[in-house]
mmCIF file of C-alpha atoms and ligand atoms in Angstrom:
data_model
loop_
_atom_site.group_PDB
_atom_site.id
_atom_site.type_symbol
_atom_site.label_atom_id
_atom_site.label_comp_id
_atom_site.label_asym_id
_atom_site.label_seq_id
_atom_site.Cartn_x
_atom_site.Cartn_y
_atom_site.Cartn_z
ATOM 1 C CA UNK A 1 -44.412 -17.255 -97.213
ATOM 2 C CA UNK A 2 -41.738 -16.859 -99.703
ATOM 3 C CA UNK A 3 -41.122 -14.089 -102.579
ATOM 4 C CA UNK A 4 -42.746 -10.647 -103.327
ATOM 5 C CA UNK A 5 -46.006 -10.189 -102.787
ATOM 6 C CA UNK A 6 -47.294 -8.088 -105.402
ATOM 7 C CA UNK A 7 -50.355 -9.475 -106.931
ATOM 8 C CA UNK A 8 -53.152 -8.985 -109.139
ATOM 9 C CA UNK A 9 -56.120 -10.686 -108.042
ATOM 10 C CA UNK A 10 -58.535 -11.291 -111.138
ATOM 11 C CA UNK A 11 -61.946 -11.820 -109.833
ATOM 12 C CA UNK A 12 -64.067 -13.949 -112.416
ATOM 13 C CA UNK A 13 -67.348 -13.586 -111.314
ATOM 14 C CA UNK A 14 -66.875 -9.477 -111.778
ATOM 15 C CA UNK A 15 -65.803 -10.607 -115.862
ATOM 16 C CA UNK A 16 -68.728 -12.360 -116.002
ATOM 17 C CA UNK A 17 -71.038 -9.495 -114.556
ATOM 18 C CA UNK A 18 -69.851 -7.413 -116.805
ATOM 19 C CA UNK A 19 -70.008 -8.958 -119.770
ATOM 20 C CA UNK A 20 -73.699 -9.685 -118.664
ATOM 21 C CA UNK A 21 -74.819 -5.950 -118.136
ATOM 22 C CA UNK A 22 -72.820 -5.112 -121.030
ATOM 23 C CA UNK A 23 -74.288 -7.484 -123.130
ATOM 24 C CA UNK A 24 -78.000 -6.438 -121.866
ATOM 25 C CA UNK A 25 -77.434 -3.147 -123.248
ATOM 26 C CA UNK A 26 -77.644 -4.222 -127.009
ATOM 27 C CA UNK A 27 -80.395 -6.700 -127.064
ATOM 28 C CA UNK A 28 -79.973 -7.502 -130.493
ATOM 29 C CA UNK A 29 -76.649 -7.629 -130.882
ATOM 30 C CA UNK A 30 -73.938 -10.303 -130.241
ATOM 31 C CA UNK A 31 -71.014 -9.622 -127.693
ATOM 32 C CA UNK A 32 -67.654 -10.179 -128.991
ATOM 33 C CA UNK A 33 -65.189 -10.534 -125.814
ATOM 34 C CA UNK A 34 -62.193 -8.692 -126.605
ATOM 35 C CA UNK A 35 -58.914 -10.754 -124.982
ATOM 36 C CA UNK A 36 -56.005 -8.930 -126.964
ATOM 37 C CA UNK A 37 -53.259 -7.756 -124.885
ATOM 38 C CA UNK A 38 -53.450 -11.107 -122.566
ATOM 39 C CA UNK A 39 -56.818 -10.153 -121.762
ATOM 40 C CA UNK A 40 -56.165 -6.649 -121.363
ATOM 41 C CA UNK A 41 -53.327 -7.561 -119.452
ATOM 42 C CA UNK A 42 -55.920 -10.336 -116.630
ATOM 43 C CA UNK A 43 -54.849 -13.346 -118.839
ATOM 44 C CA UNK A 44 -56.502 -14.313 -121.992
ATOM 45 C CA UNK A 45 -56.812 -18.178 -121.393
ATOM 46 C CA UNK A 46 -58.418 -17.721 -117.923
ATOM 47 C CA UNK A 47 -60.916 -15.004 -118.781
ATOM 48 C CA UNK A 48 -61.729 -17.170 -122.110
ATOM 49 C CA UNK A 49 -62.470 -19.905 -120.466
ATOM 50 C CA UNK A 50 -64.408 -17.833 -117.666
ATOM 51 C CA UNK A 51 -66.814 -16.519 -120.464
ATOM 52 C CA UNK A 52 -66.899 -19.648 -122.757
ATOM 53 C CA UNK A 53 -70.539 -20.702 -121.962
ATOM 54 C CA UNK A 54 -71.472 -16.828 -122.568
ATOM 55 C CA UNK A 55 -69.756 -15.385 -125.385
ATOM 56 C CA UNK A 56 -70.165 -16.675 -128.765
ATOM 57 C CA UNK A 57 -66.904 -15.454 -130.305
ATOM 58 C CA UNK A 58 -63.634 -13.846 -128.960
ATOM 59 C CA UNK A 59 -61.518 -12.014 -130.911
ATOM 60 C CA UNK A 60 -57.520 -11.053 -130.292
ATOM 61 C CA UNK A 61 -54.890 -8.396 -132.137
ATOM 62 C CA UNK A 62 -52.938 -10.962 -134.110
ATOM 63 C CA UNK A 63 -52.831 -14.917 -135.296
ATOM 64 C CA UNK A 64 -50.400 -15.835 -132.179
ATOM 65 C CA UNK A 65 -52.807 -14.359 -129.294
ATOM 66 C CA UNK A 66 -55.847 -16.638 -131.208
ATOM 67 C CA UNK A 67 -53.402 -19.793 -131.727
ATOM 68 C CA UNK A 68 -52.534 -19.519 -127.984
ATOM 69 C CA UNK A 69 -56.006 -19.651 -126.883
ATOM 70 C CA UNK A 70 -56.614 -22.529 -129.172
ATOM 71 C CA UNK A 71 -53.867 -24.138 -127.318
ATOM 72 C CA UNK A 72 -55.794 -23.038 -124.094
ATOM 73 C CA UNK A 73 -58.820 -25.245 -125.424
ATOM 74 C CA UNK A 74 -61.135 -22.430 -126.533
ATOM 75 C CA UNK A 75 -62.589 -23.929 -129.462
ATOM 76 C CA UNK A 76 -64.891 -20.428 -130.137
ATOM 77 C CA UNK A 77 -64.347 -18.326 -133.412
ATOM 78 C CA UNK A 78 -61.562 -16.174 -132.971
ATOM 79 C CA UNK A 79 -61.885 -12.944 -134.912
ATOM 80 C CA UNK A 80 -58.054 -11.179 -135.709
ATOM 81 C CA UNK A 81 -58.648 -7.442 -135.044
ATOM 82 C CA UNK A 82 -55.618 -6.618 -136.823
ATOM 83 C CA UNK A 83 -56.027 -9.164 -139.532
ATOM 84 C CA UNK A 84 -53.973 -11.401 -141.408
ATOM 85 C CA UNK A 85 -50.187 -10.553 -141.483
ATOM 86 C CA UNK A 86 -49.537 -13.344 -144.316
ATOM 87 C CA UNK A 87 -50.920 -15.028 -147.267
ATOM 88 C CA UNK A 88 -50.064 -18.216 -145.325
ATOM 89 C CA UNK A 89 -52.677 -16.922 -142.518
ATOM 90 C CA UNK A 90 -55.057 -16.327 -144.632
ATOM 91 C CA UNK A 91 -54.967 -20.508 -145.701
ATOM 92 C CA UNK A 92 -54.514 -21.542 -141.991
ATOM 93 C CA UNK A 93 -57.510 -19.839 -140.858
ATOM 94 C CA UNK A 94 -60.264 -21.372 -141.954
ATOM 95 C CA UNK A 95 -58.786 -25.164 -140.445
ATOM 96 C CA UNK A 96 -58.726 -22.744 -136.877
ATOM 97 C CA UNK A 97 -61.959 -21.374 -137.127
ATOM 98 C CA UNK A 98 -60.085 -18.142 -137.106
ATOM 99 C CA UNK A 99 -61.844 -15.195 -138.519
ATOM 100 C CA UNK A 100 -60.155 -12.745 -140.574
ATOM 101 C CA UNK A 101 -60.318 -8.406 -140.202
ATOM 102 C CA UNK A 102 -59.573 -8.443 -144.039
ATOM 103 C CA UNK A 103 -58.531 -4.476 -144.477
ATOM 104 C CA UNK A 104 -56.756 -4.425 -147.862
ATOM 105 C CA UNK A 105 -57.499 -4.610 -151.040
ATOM 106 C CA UNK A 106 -54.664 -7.138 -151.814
ATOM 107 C CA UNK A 107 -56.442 -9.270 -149.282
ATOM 108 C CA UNK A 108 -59.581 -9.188 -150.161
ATOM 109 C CA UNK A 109 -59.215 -10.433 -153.668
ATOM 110 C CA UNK A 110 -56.708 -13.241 -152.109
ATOM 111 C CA UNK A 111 -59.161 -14.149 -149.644
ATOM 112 C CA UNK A 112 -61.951 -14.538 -152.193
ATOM 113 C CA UNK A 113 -59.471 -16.483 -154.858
ATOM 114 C CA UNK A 114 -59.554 -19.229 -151.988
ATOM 115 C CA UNK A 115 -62.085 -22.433 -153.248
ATOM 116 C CA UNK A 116 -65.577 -21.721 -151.116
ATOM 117 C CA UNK A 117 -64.444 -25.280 -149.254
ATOM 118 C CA UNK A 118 -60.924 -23.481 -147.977
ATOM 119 C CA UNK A 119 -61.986 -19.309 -147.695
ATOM 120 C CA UNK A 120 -62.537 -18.550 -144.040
ATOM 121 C CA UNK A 121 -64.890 -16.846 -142.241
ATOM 122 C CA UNK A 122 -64.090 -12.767 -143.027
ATOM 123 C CA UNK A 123 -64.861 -9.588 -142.073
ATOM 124 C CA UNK A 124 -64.312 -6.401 -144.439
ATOM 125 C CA UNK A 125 -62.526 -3.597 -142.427
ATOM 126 C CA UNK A 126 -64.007 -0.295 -143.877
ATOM 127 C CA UNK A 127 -62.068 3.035 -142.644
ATOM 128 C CA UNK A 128 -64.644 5.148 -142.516
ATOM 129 C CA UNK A 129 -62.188 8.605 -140.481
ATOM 130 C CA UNK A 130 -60.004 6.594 -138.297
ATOM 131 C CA UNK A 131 -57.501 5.925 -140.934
ATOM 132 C CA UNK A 132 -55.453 3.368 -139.052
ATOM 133 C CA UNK A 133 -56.299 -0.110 -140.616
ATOM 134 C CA UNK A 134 -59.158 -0.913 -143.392
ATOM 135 C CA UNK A 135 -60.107 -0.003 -146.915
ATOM 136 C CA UNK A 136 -61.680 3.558 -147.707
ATOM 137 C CA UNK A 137 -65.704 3.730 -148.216
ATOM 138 C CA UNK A 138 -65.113 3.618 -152.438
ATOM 139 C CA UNK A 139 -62.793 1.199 -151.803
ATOM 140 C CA UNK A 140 -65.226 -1.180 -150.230
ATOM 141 C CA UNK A 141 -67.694 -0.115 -152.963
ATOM 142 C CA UNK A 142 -65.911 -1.449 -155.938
ATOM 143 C CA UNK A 143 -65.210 -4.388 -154.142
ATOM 144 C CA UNK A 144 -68.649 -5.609 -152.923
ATOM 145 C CA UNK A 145 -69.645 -4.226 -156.319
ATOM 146 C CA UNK A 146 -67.249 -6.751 -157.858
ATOM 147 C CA UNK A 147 -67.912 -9.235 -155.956
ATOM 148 C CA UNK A 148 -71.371 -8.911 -155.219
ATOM 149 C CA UNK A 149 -72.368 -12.415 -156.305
ATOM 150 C CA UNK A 150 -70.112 -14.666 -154.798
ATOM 151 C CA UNK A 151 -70.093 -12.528 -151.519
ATOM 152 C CA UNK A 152 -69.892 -14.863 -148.309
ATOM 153 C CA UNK A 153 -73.353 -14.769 -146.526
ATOM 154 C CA UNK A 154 -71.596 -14.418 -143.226
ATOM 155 C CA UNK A 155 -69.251 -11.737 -143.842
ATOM 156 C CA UNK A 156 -69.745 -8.402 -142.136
ATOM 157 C CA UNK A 157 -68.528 -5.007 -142.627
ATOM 158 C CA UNK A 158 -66.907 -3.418 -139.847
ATOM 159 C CA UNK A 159 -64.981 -0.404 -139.154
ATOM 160 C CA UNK A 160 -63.670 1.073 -135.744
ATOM 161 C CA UNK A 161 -64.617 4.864 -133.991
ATOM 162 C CA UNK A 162 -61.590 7.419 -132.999
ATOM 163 C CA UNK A 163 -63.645 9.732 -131.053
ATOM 164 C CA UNK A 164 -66.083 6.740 -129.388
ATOM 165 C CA UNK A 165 -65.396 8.125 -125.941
ATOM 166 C CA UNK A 166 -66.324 11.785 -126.831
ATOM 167 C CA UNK A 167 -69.826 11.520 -126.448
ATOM 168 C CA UNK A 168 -70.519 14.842 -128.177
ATOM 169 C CA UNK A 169 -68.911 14.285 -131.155
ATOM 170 C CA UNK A 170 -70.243 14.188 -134.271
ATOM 171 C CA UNK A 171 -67.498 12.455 -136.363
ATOM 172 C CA UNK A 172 -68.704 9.701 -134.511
ATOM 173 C CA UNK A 173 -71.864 9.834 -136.117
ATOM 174 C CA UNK A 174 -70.628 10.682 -139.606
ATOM 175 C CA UNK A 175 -68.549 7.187 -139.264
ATOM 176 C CA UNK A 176 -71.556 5.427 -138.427
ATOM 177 C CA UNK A 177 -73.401 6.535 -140.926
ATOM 178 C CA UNK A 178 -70.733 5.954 -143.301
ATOM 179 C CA UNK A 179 -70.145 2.514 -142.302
ATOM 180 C CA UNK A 180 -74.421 1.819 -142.238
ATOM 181 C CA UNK A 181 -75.184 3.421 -145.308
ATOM 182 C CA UNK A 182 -72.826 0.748 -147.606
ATOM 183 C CA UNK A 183 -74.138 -1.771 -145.380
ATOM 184 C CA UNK A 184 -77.686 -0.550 -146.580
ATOM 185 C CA UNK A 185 -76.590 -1.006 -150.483
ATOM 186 C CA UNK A 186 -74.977 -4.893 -150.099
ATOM 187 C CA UNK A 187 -77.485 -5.966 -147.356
ATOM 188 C CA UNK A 188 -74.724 -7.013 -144.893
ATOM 189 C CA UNK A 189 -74.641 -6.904 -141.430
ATOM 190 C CA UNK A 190 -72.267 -4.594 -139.407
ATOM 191 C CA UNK A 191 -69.882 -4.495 -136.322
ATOM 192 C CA UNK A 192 -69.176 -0.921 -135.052
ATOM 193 C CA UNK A 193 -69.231 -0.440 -131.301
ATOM 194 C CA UNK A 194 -66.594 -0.744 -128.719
ATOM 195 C CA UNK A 195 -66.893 -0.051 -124.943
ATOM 196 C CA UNK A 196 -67.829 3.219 -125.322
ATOM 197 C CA UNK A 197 -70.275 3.129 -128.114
ATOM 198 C CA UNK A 198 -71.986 0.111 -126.600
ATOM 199 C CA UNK A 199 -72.831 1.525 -123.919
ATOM 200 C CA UNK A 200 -73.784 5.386 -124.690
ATOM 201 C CA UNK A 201 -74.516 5.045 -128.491
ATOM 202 C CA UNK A 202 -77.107 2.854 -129.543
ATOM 203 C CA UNK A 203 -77.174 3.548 -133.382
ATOM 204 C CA UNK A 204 -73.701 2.229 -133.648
ATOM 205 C CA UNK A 205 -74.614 -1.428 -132.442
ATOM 206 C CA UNK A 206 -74.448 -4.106 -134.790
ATOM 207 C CA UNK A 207 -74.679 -7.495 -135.737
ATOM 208 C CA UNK A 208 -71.496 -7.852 -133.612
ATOM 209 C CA UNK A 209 -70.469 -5.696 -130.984
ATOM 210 C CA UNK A 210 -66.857 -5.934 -129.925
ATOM 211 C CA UNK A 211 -66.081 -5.247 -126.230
ATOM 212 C CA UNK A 212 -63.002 -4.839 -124.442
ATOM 213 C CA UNK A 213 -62.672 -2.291 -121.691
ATOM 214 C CA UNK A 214 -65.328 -2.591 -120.053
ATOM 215 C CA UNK A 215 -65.448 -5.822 -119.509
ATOM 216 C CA UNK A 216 -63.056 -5.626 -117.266
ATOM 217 C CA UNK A 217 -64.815 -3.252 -115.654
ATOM 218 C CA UNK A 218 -63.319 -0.089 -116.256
ATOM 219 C CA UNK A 219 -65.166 3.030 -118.189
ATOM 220 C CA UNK A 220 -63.823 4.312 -121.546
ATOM 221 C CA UNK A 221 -65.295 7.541 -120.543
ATOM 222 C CA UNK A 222 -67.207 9.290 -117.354
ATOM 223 C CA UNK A 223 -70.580 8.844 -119.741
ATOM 224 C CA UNK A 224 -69.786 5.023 -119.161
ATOM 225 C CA UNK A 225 -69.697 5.443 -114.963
ATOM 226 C CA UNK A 226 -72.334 3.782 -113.616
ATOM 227 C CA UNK A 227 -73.650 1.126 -115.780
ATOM 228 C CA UNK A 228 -73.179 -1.498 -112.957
ATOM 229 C CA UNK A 229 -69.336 -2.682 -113.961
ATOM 230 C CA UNK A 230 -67.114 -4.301 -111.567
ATOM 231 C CA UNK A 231 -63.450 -4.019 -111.639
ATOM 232 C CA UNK A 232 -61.635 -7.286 -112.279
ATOM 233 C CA UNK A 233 -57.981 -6.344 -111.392
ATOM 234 C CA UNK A 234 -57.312 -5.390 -107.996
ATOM 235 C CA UNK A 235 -53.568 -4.964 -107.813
ATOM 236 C CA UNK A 236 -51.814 -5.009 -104.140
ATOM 237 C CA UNK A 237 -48.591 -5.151 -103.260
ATOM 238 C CA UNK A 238 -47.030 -5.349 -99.393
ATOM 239 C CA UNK A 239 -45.173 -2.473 -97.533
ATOM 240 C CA UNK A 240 -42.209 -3.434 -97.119
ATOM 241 C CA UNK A 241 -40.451 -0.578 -95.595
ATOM 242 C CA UNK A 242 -41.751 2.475 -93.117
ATOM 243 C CA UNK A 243 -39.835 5.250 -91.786
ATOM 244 C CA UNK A 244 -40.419 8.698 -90.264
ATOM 245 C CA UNK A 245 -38.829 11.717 -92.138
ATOM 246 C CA UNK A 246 -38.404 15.098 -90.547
ATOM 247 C CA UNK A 247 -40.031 18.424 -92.297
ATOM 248 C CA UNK A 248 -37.904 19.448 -95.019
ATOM 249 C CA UNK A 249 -36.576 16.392 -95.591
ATOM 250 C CA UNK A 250 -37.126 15.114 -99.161
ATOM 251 C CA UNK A 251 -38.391 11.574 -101.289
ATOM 252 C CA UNK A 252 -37.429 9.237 -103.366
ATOM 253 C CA UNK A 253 -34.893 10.320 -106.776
ATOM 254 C CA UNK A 254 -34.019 13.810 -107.763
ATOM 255 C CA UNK A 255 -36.190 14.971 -104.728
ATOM 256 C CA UNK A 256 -39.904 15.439 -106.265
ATOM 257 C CA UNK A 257 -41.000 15.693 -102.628
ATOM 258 C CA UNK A 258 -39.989 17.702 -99.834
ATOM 259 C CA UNK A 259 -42.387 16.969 -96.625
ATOM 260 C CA UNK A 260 -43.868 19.886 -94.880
ATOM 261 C CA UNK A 261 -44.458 18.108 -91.907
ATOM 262 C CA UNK A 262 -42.693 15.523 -90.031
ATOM 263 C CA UNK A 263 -44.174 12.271 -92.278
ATOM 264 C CA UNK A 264 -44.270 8.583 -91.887
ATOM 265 C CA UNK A 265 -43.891 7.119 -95.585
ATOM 266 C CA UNK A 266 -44.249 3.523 -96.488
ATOM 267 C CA UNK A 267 -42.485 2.008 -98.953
ATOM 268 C CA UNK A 268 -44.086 -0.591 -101.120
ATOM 269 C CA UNK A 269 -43.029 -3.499 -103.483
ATOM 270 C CA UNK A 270 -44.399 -2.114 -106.770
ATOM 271 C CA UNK A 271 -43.018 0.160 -109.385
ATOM 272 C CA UNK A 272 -42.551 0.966 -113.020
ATOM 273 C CA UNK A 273 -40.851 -2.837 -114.031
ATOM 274 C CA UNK A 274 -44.280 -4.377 -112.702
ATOM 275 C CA UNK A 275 -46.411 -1.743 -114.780
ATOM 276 C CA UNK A 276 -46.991 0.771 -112.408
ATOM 277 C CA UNK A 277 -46.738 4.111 -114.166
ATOM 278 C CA UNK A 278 -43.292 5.876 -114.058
ATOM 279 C CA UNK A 279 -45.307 8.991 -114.389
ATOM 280 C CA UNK A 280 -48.003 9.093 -111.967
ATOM 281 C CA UNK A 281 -47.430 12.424 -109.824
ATOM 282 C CA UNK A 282 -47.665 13.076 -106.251
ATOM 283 C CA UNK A 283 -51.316 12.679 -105.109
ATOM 284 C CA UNK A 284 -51.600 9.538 -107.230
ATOM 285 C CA UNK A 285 -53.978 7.506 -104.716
ATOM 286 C CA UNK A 286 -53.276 4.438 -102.839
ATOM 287 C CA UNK A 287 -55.444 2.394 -100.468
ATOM 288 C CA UNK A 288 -54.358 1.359 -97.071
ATOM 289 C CA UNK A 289 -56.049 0.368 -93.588
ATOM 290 C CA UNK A 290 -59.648 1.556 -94.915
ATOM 291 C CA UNK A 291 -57.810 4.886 -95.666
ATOM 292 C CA UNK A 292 -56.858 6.727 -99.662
ATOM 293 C CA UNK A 293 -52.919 7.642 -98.828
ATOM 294 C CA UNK A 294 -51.156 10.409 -101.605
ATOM 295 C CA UNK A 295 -47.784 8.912 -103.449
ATOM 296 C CA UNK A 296 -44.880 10.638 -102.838
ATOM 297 C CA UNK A 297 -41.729 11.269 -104.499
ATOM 298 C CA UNK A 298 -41.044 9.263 -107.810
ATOM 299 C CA UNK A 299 -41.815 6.056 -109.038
ATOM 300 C CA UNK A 300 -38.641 3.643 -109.163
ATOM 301 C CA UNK A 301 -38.592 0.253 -110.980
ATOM 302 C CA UNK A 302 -39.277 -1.705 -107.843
ATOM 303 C CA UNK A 303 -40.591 0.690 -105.866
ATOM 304 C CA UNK A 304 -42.986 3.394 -104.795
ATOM 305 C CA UNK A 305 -43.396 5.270 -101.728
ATOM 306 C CA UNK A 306 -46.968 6.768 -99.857
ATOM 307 C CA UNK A 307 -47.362 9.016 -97.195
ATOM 308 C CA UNK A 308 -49.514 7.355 -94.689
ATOM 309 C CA UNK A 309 -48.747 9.405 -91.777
ATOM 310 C CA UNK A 310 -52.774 10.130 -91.498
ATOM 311 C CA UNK A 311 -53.670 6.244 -91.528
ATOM 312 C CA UNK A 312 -52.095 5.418 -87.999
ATOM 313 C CA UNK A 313 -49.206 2.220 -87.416
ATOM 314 C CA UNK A 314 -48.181 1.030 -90.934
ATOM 315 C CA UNK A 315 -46.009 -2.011 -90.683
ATOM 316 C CA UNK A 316 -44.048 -3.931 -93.017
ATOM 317 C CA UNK A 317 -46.691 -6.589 -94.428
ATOM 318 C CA UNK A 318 -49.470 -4.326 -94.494
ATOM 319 C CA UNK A 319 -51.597 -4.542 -98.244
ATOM 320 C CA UNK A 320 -51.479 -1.434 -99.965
ATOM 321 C CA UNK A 321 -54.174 -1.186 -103.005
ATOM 322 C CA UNK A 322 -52.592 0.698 -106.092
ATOM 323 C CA UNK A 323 -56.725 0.144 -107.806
ATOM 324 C CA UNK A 324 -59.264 -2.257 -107.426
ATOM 325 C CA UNK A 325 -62.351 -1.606 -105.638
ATOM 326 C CA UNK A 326 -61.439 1.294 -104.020
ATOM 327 C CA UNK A 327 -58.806 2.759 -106.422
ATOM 328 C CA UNK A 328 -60.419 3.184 -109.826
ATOM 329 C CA UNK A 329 -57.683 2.505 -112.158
ATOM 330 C CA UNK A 330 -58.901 4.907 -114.051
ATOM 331 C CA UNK A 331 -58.118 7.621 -111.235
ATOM 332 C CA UNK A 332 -54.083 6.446 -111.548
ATOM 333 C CA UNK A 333 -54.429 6.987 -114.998
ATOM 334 C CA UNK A 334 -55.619 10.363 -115.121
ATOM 335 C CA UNK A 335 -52.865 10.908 -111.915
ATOM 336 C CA UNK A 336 -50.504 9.497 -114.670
ATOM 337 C CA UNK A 337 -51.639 11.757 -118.033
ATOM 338 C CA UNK A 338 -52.311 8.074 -119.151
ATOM 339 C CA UNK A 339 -55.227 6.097 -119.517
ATOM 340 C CA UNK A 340 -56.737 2.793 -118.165
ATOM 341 C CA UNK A 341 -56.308 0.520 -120.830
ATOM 342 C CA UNK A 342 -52.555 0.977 -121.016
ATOM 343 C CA UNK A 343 -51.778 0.508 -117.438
ATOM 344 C CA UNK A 344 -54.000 -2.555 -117.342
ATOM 345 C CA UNK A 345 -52.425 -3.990 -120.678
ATOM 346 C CA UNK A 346 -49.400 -2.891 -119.332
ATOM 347 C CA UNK A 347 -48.966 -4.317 -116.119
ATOM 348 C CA UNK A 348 -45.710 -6.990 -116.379
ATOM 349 C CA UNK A 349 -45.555 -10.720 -116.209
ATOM 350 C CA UNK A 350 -43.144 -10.377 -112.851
ATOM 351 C CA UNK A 351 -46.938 -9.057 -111.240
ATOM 352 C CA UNK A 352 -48.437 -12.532 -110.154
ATOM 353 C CA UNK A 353 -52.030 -13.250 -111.321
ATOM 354 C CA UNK A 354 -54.461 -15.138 -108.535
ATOM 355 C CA UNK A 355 -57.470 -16.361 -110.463
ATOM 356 C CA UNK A 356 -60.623 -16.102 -107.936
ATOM 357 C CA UNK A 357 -64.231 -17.407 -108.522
ATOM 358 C CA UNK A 358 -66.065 -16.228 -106.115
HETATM 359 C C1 LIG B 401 -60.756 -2.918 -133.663
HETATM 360 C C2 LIG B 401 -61.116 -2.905 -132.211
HETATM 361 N N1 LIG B 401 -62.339 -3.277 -131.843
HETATM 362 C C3 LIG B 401 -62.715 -3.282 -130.552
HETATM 363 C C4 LIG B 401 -61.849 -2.900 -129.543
HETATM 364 C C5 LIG B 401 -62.310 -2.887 -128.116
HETATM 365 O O1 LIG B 401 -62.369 -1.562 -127.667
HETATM 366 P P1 LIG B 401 -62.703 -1.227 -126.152
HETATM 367 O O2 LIG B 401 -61.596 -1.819 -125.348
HETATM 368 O O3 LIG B 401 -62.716 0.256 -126.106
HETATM 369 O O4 LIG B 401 -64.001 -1.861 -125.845
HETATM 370 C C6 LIG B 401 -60.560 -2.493 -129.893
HETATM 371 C C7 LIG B 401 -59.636 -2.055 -128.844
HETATM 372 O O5 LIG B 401 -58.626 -1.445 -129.014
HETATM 373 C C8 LIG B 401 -60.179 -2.503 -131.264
HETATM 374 O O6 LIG B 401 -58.952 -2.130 -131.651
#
């Protein structure tokens, strides 16, 4: 065996139950797989092709995530979350079967100057509170107004939730009902839910729902827990160094960690360079031997170090998890004031990916 071995193992058959009991949830809605961010950081080509026969459409951040998957051989729609960054997008799209989160004004009326034979396939991005990306309720209005007899028959109205993960709160509502009652004037259909609102809010689903999280089988929120998800990831890396330090004796740089008993600490081949977080504190959890072992000390860029002097002989070799099965990524996230979609998008290219199907 040569070279680190600090590995994500992507297990395909969990994608594919989630996107199953996700998709059960909204019966009469269609399941848009979100693959931005490389898949949420498990590889967009492989999990495309893992849901192909399930999912009708997929949809990415930006044109060069959905031309990369085109040169992967997914030949489903490809929706652009963040929409078209050129007018020269806007004219290649409709030869991809790319389709377009049109969010300005400007791009609307460019979109819908296009001949009927060359316009793609659009959606109309409607801020409705988040006030990142899309065009305010009146402006929507006057446009569908304008518009209202040439309008596409396939084009939906969409807009996206801030507060989708706060079950209790009722700005989500106000969006939705923003977003529905325009909808409700032009007749169009509507794509509203993420993760979250999926799966604890059914009066956001739409025509489309868009999911992301979860199917990778982590939970926006603890209202989420327990719908039957999987996780996809589980990230392991080897110990590669084990020593016994005396009480009093400190860890790792600038001395976080002072040991109040004489400690055997492993150190393992993962740290802030492959997308472990820099700042996940002492306590963060780590899975060893059948055991849950507390990091201690700092995070380095190659490094990290766990006290396992409770789990019996460590040796160098030995598979640490840092989440998977037993360590919810979501746990090192809260252990890191982060949150699970960053350190899954975040995790580098030097971690390798094994692709498993059973
Ligand atoms: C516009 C939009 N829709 C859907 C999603 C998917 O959200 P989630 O990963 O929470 O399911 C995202 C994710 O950031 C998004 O930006």
């Amino acid at each position: 065996m040569i070279g680190r071995q600090t590995i994500a193992k992507v297990h395909l058959e969990a994608l594919k139950n989630n996107y199953r009991c996700i998709d059960l949830l909204a019966e009469n809605s269609k399941t848009i797989a979100v693959v931005k961010a490389d898949a949420y950081g498990h590889g967009a080509a492989q999990v495309s092709r893992a849901l192909a026969p399930m999912v009708d459409a997929f949809a990415v951040a930006f044109f060069d995530e959905a031309y990369y998957l085109r040169e992967h051989d997914i030949t489903h729609p490809i929706l652009l979350l963040e929409g078209p960054m050129s007018c020269e997008e806007i004219r290649l799209a409709r030869a991809l079967n790319f389709w377009l989160a049109i969010h300005s004004a400007q791009q609307f009326t460019e979109v819908m100057s296009l001949p009927v034979t060359q316009r793609p396939t659009f959606w109309l991005k409607v801020d409705t509170g988040m006030h990142r990306l899309g065009v305010s309720v009146d402006t929507a209005r006057a446009l569908l107004r304008t518009y209202r007899a040439e309008l596409p028959a396939d084009m939906v109205l969409s807009t996206h939730l801030s507060c989708a993960d706060e079950i209790d709160n009722p700005f989500t509502q106000q969006q939705v009902t923003a977003l529905k009652q325009l909808a409700d004037e032009f007749d169009l259909p509507i794509s509203i839910a993420n993760s979250a609102a999926i799966q604890t809010l059914p009066s956001a689903h739409g025509k489309w729902n868009r999911l992301g999280l979860s199917l990778y089988g982590a939970s926006p929120s603890a209202a989420c827990a327990g719908k039957h998800l999987m996780p996809v990831m589980h990230l392991e890396a080897n110990v590669i160094a084990v020593r016994t330090i005396q009480a009093g004796e400190f860890v790792g740089y600038s001395q976080t960690w002072q040991a109040s008993r004489t400690s055997t600490i492993a150190t393992v081949a993962i740290g802030y360079a492959d997308g472990y977080p820099r700042h996940a504190q002492v306590g963060t959890p780590g899975y060893i031997h059948g055991k849950t072992v507390p990091l201690v000390g700092r995070v380095s860029m190659d490094m990290v170090t766990f006290d396992v002097t409770d789990v019996g002989p460590v040796n160098c070799g030995d598979k640490v998890e840092l989440w998977g099965n037993n360590v919810a990524v979501e746990t090192v996230a809260q252990h890191a004031n982060t949150i699970s979609y960053a350190l899954l998008a975040g995790l580098s290219a030097r971690v390798k990916r094994h692709y498993l199907s059973i």
